[in-house]
Short mmCIF file of C-alpha atoms in Angstrom, two decimals:
data_model
loop_
_atom_site.label_atom_id
_atom_site.label_comp_id
_atom_site.label_asym_id
_atom_site.label_seq_id
_atom_site.Cartn_x
_atom_site.Cartn_y
_atom_site.Cartn_z
CA UNK A 1 12.19 24.67 151.64
CA UNK A 2 9.69 26.93 153.38
CA UNK A 3 8.13 28.02 150.08
CA UNK A 4 7.94 24.39 148.90
CA UNK A 5 6.25 23.25 152.13
CA UNK A 6 3.76 26.07 151.83
CA UNK A 7 2.99 25.04 148.23
CA UNK A 8 2.68 21.40 149.30
CA UNK A 9 0.30 22.31 152.15
CA UNK A 10 -1.97 24.25 149.78
CA UNK A 11 -1.96 21.57 147.17
CA UNK A 12 -2.71 18.84 149.76
CA UNK A 13 -5.62 20.91 151.12
CA UNK A 14 -7.03 21.35 147.67
CA UNK A 15 -6.75 17.61 146.89
CA UNK A 16 -8.51 16.69 150.17
CA UNK A 17 -11.29 19.24 149.42
CA UNK A 18 -11.83 17.74 145.98
CA UNK A 19 -11.97 14.28 147.56
CA UNK A 20 -14.44 15.33 150.25
CA UNK A 21 -16.78 16.90 147.66
CA UNK A 22 -16.66 13.79 145.43
CA UNK A 23 -14.84 15.41 142.54
CA UNK A 24 -11.99 12.98 143.01
CA UNK A 25 -12.44 9.29 143.75
CA UNK A 26 -10.62 7.74 146.75
CA UNK A 27 -8.06 6.28 144.36
CA UNK A 28 -7.49 9.62 142.61
CA UNK A 29 -7.13 11.45 145.95
CA UNK A 30 -4.69 8.84 147.24
CA UNK A 31 -2.61 9.00 144.06
CA UNK A 32 -2.48 12.80 144.17
CA UNK A 33 -1.37 12.90 147.82
CA UNK A 34 1.20 10.19 147.17
CA UNK A 35 2.55 12.24 144.23
CA UNK A 36 3.07 15.24 146.61
CA UNK A 37 4.83 13.06 149.15
CA UNK A 38 6.97 11.46 146.43
CA UNK A 39 7.99 14.94 145.30
CA UNK A 40 9.07 15.73 148.86
CA UNK A 41 6.70 18.66 149.32
CA UNK A 42 3.80 17.08 151.27
CA UNK A 43 4.32 18.96 154.58
CA UNK A 44 2.94 16.50 157.09
CA UNK A 45 0.77 13.46 157.62
CA UNK A 46 -2.71 14.84 157.23
CA UNK A 47 -6.02 13.53 158.50
CA UNK A 48 -7.58 12.10 155.35
CA UNK A 49 -10.04 9.37 154.41
CA UNK A 50 -9.27 5.81 155.55
CA UNK A 51 -8.56 4.76 151.93
CA UNK A 52 -5.40 6.89 151.83
CA UNK A 53 -2.34 5.04 153.01
CA UNK A 54 0.50 6.74 154.91
CA UNK A 55 3.00 5.24 152.42
CA UNK A 56 3.48 6.24 148.84
CA UNK A 57 2.30 4.12 145.95
CA UNK A 58 5.87 3.60 144.87
CA UNK A 59 7.22 3.28 148.37
CA UNK A 60 9.96 5.77 147.66
CA UNK A 61 9.65 8.16 150.62
CA UNK A 62 8.83 7.51 154.18
CA UNK A 63 6.26 9.93 155.67
CA UNK A 64 7.44 12.37 158.32
CA UNK A 65 5.08 13.82 160.92
CA UNK A 66 5.72 17.53 161.42
CA UNK A 67 4.21 19.10 164.59
CA UNK A 68 2.77 22.54 164.18
CA UNK A 69 5.42 25.19 164.88
CA UNK A 70 8.31 22.78 164.76
CA UNK A 71 11.62 23.50 162.95
CA UNK A 72 11.89 22.60 159.28
CA UNK A 73 12.42 18.90 158.59
CA UNK A 74 14.51 17.76 155.70
CA UNK A 75 12.97 14.98 153.61
CA UNK A 76 14.57 11.56 154.05
CA UNK A 77 16.64 10.06 151.30
CA UNK A 78 14.68 7.82 148.93
CA UNK A 79 14.51 4.13 149.79
CA UNK A 80 15.68 1.52 147.34
CA UNK A 81 13.96 1.98 143.98
CA UNK A 82 11.34 -0.68 142.94
CA UNK A 83 12.84 -3.72 141.36
CA UNK A 84 11.16 -6.03 138.83
CA UNK A 85 11.17 -9.62 140.21
CA UNK A 86 9.42 -11.56 137.55
CA UNK A 87 7.03 -11.38 134.56
CA UNK A 88 4.23 -13.85 133.60
CA UNK A 89 3.74 -13.48 129.87
CA UNK A 90 0.38 -14.05 128.26
CA UNK A 91 -1.88 -14.45 126.55
CA UNK A 92 -3.93 -16.32 129.21
CA UNK A 93 -7.74 -16.38 129.17
CA UNK A 94 -9.08 -15.37 132.60
CA UNK A 95 -12.82 -15.73 131.90
CA UNK A 96 -15.40 -13.88 129.91
CA UNK A 97 -17.64 -10.80 130.06
CA UNK A 98 -20.86 -10.93 128.11
CA UNK A 99 -19.62 -13.95 126.20
CA UNK A 100 -16.38 -12.34 125.17
CA UNK A 101 -13.02 -13.53 126.57
CA UNK A 102 -11.01 -11.53 129.03
CA UNK A 103 -7.28 -12.10 128.30
CA UNK A 104 -4.31 -11.51 130.52
CA UNK A 105 -1.54 -9.85 128.60
CA UNK A 106 1.00 -10.06 131.39
CA UNK A 107 1.45 -10.01 135.13
CA UNK A 108 4.44 -8.32 136.83
CA UNK A 109 5.83 -8.95 140.26
CA UNK A 110 7.83 -6.02 141.66
CA UNK A 111 9.54 -5.62 145.00
CA UNK A 112 6.69 -3.32 146.14
CA UNK A 113 3.71 -3.94 143.84
CA UNK A 114 1.87 -6.31 141.58
CA UNK A 115 0.57 -5.39 138.07
CA UNK A 116 -1.98 -7.06 135.80
CA UNK A 117 -2.47 -6.07 132.17
CA UNK A 118 -5.60 -7.40 130.50
CA UNK A 119 -7.93 -6.78 127.58
CA UNK A 120 -11.25 -7.76 126.08
CA UNK A 121 -13.28 -7.05 122.91
CA UNK A 122 -15.90 -4.38 123.70
CA UNK A 123 -18.54 -5.94 121.41
CA UNK A 124 -21.30 -4.43 119.25
CA UNK A 125 -23.37 -3.18 122.24
CA UNK A 126 -20.51 -1.00 123.42
CA UNK A 127 -19.82 0.33 119.91
CA UNK A 128 -23.48 1.14 119.60
CA UNK A 129 -23.50 3.14 122.86
CA UNK A 130 -20.39 5.04 121.79
CA UNK A 131 -21.93 5.84 118.39
CA UNK A 132 -25.21 7.02 119.98
CA UNK A 133 -23.39 9.22 122.53
CA UNK A 134 -21.29 10.80 119.76
CA UNK A 135 -24.42 11.51 117.58
CA UNK A 136 -26.26 13.08 120.57
CA UNK A 137 -23.29 15.35 121.31
CA UNK A 138 -22.96 16.41 117.62
CA UNK A 139 -26.67 17.17 117.39
CA UNK A 140 -26.52 19.24 120.55
CA UNK A 141 -23.63 21.30 119.09
CA UNK A 142 -25.60 21.86 115.89
CA UNK A 143 -28.59 23.14 117.88
CA UNK A 144 -26.29 25.48 119.82
CA UNK A 145 -24.89 26.90 116.59
CA UNK A 146 -28.41 27.54 115.35
CA UNK A 147 -29.17 29.37 118.59
CA UNK A 148 -31.80 26.86 119.75
CA UNK A 149 -32.43 26.29 123.41
CA UNK A 150 -31.25 22.78 124.17
CA UNK A 151 -30.19 20.62 127.10
CA UNK A 152 -26.69 19.28 127.04
CA UNK A 153 -26.59 15.48 126.72
CA UNK A 154 -24.56 13.18 128.94
CA UNK A 155 -20.94 12.20 128.36
CA UNK A 156 -19.86 12.21 124.76
CA UNK A 157 -17.84 9.02 125.36
CA UNK A 158 -19.44 6.01 126.90
CA UNK A 159 -17.72 3.87 129.49
CA UNK A 160 -16.04 0.57 128.69
CA UNK A 161 -16.65 -3.03 129.74
CA UNK A 162 -13.48 -3.19 131.94
CA UNK A 163 -13.42 0.43 133.20
CA UNK A 164 -17.08 0.15 134.38
CA UNK A 165 -16.15 -2.59 136.83
CA UNK A 166 -14.65 -2.51 140.35
CA UNK A 167 -11.45 -4.62 140.53
CA UNK A 168 -9.92 -6.17 143.66
CA UNK A 169 -6.83 -8.35 144.30
CA UNK A 170 -6.92 -11.04 146.92
CA UNK A 171 -4.79 -13.93 148.19
CA UNK A 172 -5.06 -16.80 150.62
CA UNK A 173 -3.11 -14.85 153.28
CA UNK A 174 -5.69 -12.08 153.38
CA UNK A 175 -3.25 -9.36 152.30
CA UNK A 176 -4.88 -5.90 152.19
CA UNK A 177 -4.03 -4.83 148.68
CA UNK A 178 -4.66 -1.23 147.57
CA UNK A 179 -5.02 -0.27 143.98
CA UNK A 180 -2.47 2.53 143.36
CA UNK A 181 -2.36 3.20 139.70
CA UNK A 182 -2.79 2.02 136.18
CA UNK A 183 -3.75 3.07 132.69
CA UNK A 184 -6.47 2.30 130.20
CA UNK A 185 -7.07 2.09 126.47
CA UNK A 186 -10.58 1.93 125.06
CA UNK A 187 -11.98 1.98 121.54
CA UNK A 188 -14.55 0.32 119.29
CA UNK A 189 -12.59 -2.91 119.08
CA UNK A 190 -10.24 -3.00 122.08
CA UNK A 191 -10.71 -2.39 125.81
CA UNK A 192 -7.54 -2.65 127.85
CA UNK A 193 -6.72 -2.11 131.57
CA UNK A 194 -3.30 -2.09 133.19
CA UNK A 195 -3.81 -2.15 136.99
CA UNK A 196 -1.38 -1.82 139.87
CA UNK A 197 -1.72 -2.84 143.54
CA UNK A 198 0.49 -2.52 146.54
CA UNK A 199 2.07 -4.12 148.44
CA UNK A 200 3.79 -6.99 146.59
CA UNK A 201 2.22 -10.43 147.34
CA UNK A 202 3.83 -12.33 150.28
CA UNK A 203 6.74 -14.59 149.40
CA UNK A 204 4.69 -17.67 150.36
CA UNK A 205 1.91 -16.85 147.94
CA UNK A 206 1.78 -18.88 144.78
CA UNK A 207 -1.15 -17.13 143.19
CA UNK A 208 -3.51 -14.18 143.57
CA UNK A 209 -7.15 -13.87 142.67
CA UNK A 210 -8.52 -11.01 140.53
CA UNK A 211 -12.17 -10.26 141.29
CA UNK A 212 -14.37 -7.86 139.30
CA UNK A 213 -17.84 -6.69 140.40
CA UNK A 214 -20.41 -4.69 138.47
CA UNK A 215 -22.32 -1.61 139.60
CA UNK A 216 -24.90 -3.84 141.42
CA UNK A 217 -22.18 -5.58 143.40
CA UNK A 218 -22.38 -8.90 141.53
CA UNK A 219 -19.15 -10.76 140.82
CA UNK A 220 -18.73 -11.00 137.06
CA UNK A 221 -15.12 -12.28 137.00
CA UNK A 222 -13.14 -14.36 139.50
CA UNK A 223 -9.80 -15.54 138.11
CA UNK A 224 -6.61 -16.90 139.58
CA UNK A 225 -3.28 -15.51 138.32
CA UNK A 226 -0.04 -17.39 139.09
CA UNK A 227 2.51 -15.08 140.67
CA UNK A 228 5.59 -14.66 138.44
CA UNK A 229 8.56 -16.40 139.85
CA UNK A 230 11.55 -14.13 140.66
CA UNK A 231 14.30 -14.38 138.12
CA UNK A 232 17.32 -16.22 139.35
#
Protein backbone atom coordinates (compact mmCIF):
# COMPACT_ATOMS: atom_id res chain seq x y z
CA UNK A 1 0.00 0.00 0.00
CA UNK A 2 2.86 2.42 0.75
CA UNK A 3 4.32 1.99 -2.73
CA UNK A 4 0.89 2.46 -4.33
CA UNK A 5 0.24 5.65 -2.35
CA UNK A 6 3.64 6.97 -3.35
CA UNK A 7 2.88 6.24 -6.99
CA UNK A 8 -0.55 7.85 -6.66
CA UNK A 9 0.98 10.95 -5.09
CA UNK A 10 3.47 11.34 -7.93
CA UNK A 11 0.85 10.79 -10.62
CA UNK A 12 -1.55 13.26 -9.01
CA UNK A 13 1.19 15.90 -8.81
CA UNK A 14 2.04 15.40 -12.47
CA UNK A 15 -1.62 15.67 -13.49
CA UNK A 16 -2.04 18.90 -11.51
CA UNK A 17 1.13 20.35 -13.03
CA UNK A 18 -0.15 19.59 -16.53
CA UNK A 19 -3.45 21.25 -15.63
CA UNK A 20 -1.75 24.35 -14.19
CA UNK A 21 0.37 24.80 -17.33
CA UNK A 22 -2.60 24.40 -19.66
CA UNK A 23 -1.49 21.11 -21.21
CA UNK A 24 -4.66 19.47 -19.84
CA UNK A 25 -8.09 21.08 -19.87
CA UNK A 26 -10.10 21.28 -16.64
CA UNK A 27 -12.20 18.31 -17.79
CA UNK A 28 -9.12 16.23 -18.64
CA UNK A 29 -7.45 17.07 -15.30
CA UNK A 30 -10.62 16.17 -13.42
CA UNK A 31 -11.02 12.88 -15.30
CA UNK A 32 -7.38 11.92 -14.62
CA UNK A 33 -7.62 12.64 -10.90
CA UNK A 34 -10.93 10.78 -10.71
CA UNK A 35 -9.29 7.78 -12.39
CA UNK A 36 -6.56 7.73 -9.70
CA UNK A 37 -9.17 7.90 -6.96
CA UNK A 38 -11.26 5.20 -8.65
CA UNK A 39 -8.18 2.96 -8.73
CA UNK A 40 -7.74 3.51 -5.00
CA UNK A 41 -4.27 5.06 -5.25
CA UNK A 42 -5.04 8.77 -4.99
CA UNK A 43 -3.38 9.47 -1.62
CA UNK A 44 -5.38 12.38 -0.29
CA UNK A 45 -7.74 15.19 -1.19
CA UNK A 46 -5.43 17.67 -2.88
CA UNK A 47 -5.84 21.39 -3.39
CA UNK A 48 -6.77 21.59 -7.08
CA UNK A 49 -8.72 23.93 -9.33
CA UNK A 50 -12.34 24.61 -8.46
CA UNK A 51 -13.54 22.61 -11.47
CA UNK A 52 -12.33 19.36 -9.90
CA UNK A 53 -14.96 17.70 -7.73
CA UNK A 54 -14.10 15.78 -4.59
CA UNK A 55 -16.19 12.86 -5.86
CA UNK A 56 -15.36 10.55 -8.71
CA UNK A 57 -17.05 10.71 -12.08
CA UNK A 58 -18.54 7.28 -11.57
CA UNK A 59 -19.19 7.81 -7.87
CA UNK A 60 -17.55 4.54 -6.96
CA UNK A 61 -15.19 5.60 -4.18
CA UNK A 62 -15.63 8.13 -1.42
CA UNK A 63 -12.59 10.43 -0.93
CA UNK A 64 -10.60 10.04 2.26
CA UNK A 65 -8.56 12.93 3.70
CA UNK A 66 -5.19 11.74 4.93
CA UNK A 67 -3.32 14.13 7.26
CA UNK A 68 0.40 14.34 6.70
CA UNK A 69 2.25 11.79 8.84
CA UNK A 70 -0.85 9.78 9.70
CA UNK A 71 -1.08 6.01 9.67
CA UNK A 72 -1.95 4.27 6.39
CA UNK A 73 -5.66 4.41 5.56
CA UNK A 74 -7.29 1.51 3.75
CA UNK A 75 -9.56 2.59 0.88
CA UNK A 76 -13.26 2.21 1.53
CA UNK A 77 -15.25 -0.48 -0.19
CA UNK A 78 -16.87 0.66 -3.47
CA UNK A 79 -20.36 2.07 -3.26
CA UNK A 80 -23.20 0.53 -5.26
CA UNK A 81 -22.27 0.37 -8.96
CA UNK A 82 -24.08 2.74 -11.35
CA UNK A 83 -27.46 1.44 -12.51
CA UNK A 84 -29.21 2.26 -15.78
CA UNK A 85 -32.65 3.71 -15.00
CA UNK A 86 -34.02 4.49 -18.44
CA UNK A 87 -33.20 5.12 -22.11
CA UNK A 88 -34.79 7.62 -24.49
CA UNK A 89 -34.31 6.24 -28.00
CA UNK A 90 -33.92 8.50 -31.02
CA UNK A 91 -33.71 9.75 -33.58
CA UNK A 92 -34.93 13.16 -32.36
CA UNK A 93 -33.96 16.41 -34.07
CA UNK A 94 -32.67 18.90 -31.49
CA UNK A 95 -31.99 21.85 -33.80
CA UNK A 96 -29.48 22.71 -36.48
CA UNK A 97 -25.92 23.98 -36.93
CA UNK A 98 -25.15 25.87 -40.11
CA UNK A 99 -28.40 24.66 -41.63
CA UNK A 100 -27.66 20.98 -40.91
CA UNK A 101 -29.77 19.09 -38.34
CA UNK A 102 -28.40 17.96 -35.00
CA UNK A 103 -29.98 14.62 -34.10
CA UNK A 104 -30.24 12.95 -30.70
CA UNK A 105 -29.34 9.26 -31.03
CA UNK A 106 -30.28 8.44 -27.44
CA UNK A 107 -30.36 9.78 -23.89
CA UNK A 108 -29.56 7.63 -20.87
CA UNK A 109 -30.58 8.14 -17.26
CA UNK A 110 -28.28 6.41 -14.78
CA UNK A 111 -28.39 6.39 -11.01
CA UNK A 112 -25.43 8.81 -10.90
CA UNK A 113 -25.21 10.44 -14.34
CA UNK A 114 -26.94 11.54 -17.54
CA UNK A 115 -25.69 10.81 -21.06
CA UNK A 116 -26.61 12.35 -24.41
CA UNK A 117 -25.48 10.85 -27.73
CA UNK A 118 -25.93 13.06 -30.80
CA UNK A 119 -24.63 13.57 -34.32
CA UNK A 120 -24.70 15.93 -37.28
CA UNK A 121 -23.43 16.04 -40.84
CA UNK A 122 -20.16 18.03 -41.00
CA UNK A 123 -20.93 19.59 -44.38
CA UNK A 124 -18.72 20.61 -47.31
CA UNK A 125 -16.98 23.44 -45.43
CA UNK A 126 -15.65 21.04 -42.82
CA UNK A 127 -14.58 18.51 -45.47
CA UNK A 128 -12.76 21.31 -47.28
CA UNK A 129 -10.87 22.33 -44.11
CA UNK A 130 -9.86 18.73 -43.45
CA UNK A 131 -8.64 18.31 -47.02
CA UNK A 132 -6.64 21.56 -46.93
CA UNK A 133 -5.06 20.67 -43.58
CA UNK A 134 -4.05 17.23 -44.91
CA UNK A 135 -2.54 18.72 -48.09
CA UNK A 136 -0.55 21.29 -46.09
CA UNK A 137 0.82 18.55 -43.83
CA UNK A 138 1.81 16.35 -46.78
CA UNK A 139 3.52 19.25 -48.55
CA UNK A 140 5.45 20.04 -45.38
CA UNK A 141 6.65 16.42 -45.13
CA UNK A 142 7.77 16.48 -48.78
CA UNK A 143 9.81 19.64 -48.18
CA UNK A 144 11.42 18.06 -45.14
CA UNK A 145 12.45 15.01 -47.17
CA UNK A 146 14.01 17.30 -49.77
CA UNK A 147 15.98 19.01 -47.00
CA UNK A 148 14.25 22.37 -47.45
CA UNK A 149 13.84 24.76 -44.55
CA UNK A 150 10.14 24.94 -43.81
CA UNK A 151 7.75 25.88 -41.03
CA UNK A 152 5.49 23.19 -39.70
CA UNK A 153 1.79 23.82 -40.46
CA UNK A 154 -0.99 23.68 -37.89
CA UNK A 155 -2.86 20.55 -36.91
CA UNK A 156 -3.12 17.96 -39.64
CA UNK A 157 -6.71 17.25 -38.63
CA UNK A 158 -9.22 20.07 -38.35
CA UNK A 159 -11.76 20.27 -35.58
CA UNK A 160 -15.39 19.25 -35.99
CA UNK A 161 -18.71 21.11 -35.75
CA UNK A 162 -19.72 19.46 -32.47
CA UNK A 163 -16.29 19.18 -30.83
CA UNK A 164 -15.56 22.87 -31.41
CA UNK A 165 -18.50 23.89 -29.21
CA UNK A 166 -18.84 24.17 -25.43
CA UNK A 167 -21.70 22.03 -24.10
CA UNK A 168 -23.67 22.55 -20.87
CA UNK A 169 -26.55 20.70 -19.23
CA UNK A 170 -29.18 22.65 -17.29
CA UNK A 171 -32.52 22.08 -15.59
CA UNK A 172 -35.23 24.14 -13.90
CA UNK A 173 -33.92 23.19 -10.44
CA UNK A 174 -30.55 24.82 -11.14
CA UNK A 175 -28.59 21.59 -10.66
CA UNK A 176 -24.82 22.11 -11.00
CA UNK A 177 -23.97 19.53 -13.65
CA UNK A 178 -20.33 18.68 -14.38
CA UNK A 179 -19.27 17.09 -17.64
CA UNK A 180 -17.28 14.02 -16.66
CA UNK A 181 -16.63 12.02 -19.80
CA UNK A 182 -17.63 11.05 -23.28
CA UNK A 183 -16.34 10.02 -26.67
CA UNK A 184 -16.30 11.39 -30.19
CA UNK A 185 -16.32 10.20 -33.78
CA UNK A 186 -15.54 12.59 -36.61
CA UNK A 187 -15.08 12.14 -40.33
CA UNK A 188 -15.97 13.70 -43.65
CA UNK A 189 -19.63 12.69 -43.42
CA UNK A 190 -20.35 12.11 -39.72
CA UNK A 191 -19.68 14.10 -36.56
CA UNK A 192 -20.80 12.40 -33.34
CA UNK A 193 -20.50 13.28 -29.66
CA UNK A 194 -21.43 11.10 -26.68
CA UNK A 195 -21.37 13.29 -23.58
CA UNK A 196 -21.76 12.46 -19.89
CA UNK A 197 -22.66 14.69 -16.93
CA UNK A 198 -22.95 14.10 -13.21
CA UNK A 199 -24.97 14.01 -11.04
CA UNK A 200 -28.17 12.40 -12.30
CA UNK A 201 -31.07 14.87 -12.76
CA UNK A 202 -33.33 15.28 -9.71
CA UNK A 203 -36.30 12.95 -9.52
CA UNK A 204 -38.73 15.86 -9.94
CA UNK A 205 -37.16 16.97 -13.25
CA UNK A 206 -39.08 16.06 -16.37
CA UNK A 207 -36.56 17.43 -18.84
CA UNK A 208 -33.09 18.90 -19.15
CA UNK A 209 -31.77 21.55 -21.53
CA UNK A 210 -28.68 21.03 -23.65
CA UNK A 211 -26.96 24.33 -24.49
CA UNK A 212 -24.04 24.74 -26.93
CA UNK A 213 -21.98 27.92 -27.31
CA UNK A 214 -19.35 28.77 -29.91
CA UNK A 215 -15.87 30.21 -29.33
CA UNK A 216 -17.35 33.73 -29.19
CA UNK A 217 -19.76 32.73 -26.42
CA UNK A 218 -22.87 32.86 -28.62
CA UNK A 219 -25.55 30.22 -28.06
CA UNK A 220 -25.88 28.16 -31.23
CA UNK A 221 -28.08 25.35 -29.89
CA UNK A 222 -30.62 25.32 -27.07
CA UNK A 223 -32.64 22.12 -26.95
CA UNK A 224 -34.84 20.36 -24.41
CA UNK A 225 -34.40 16.63 -23.87
CA UNK A 226 -37.08 14.65 -22.00
CA UNK A 227 -35.56 12.65 -19.16
CA UNK A 228 -35.99 8.90 -19.75
CA UNK A 229 -38.47 7.39 -17.38
CA UNK A 230 -37.09 4.70 -15.04
CA UNK A 231 -38.03 1.23 -16.15
CA UNK A 232 -40.66 -0.37 -13.95
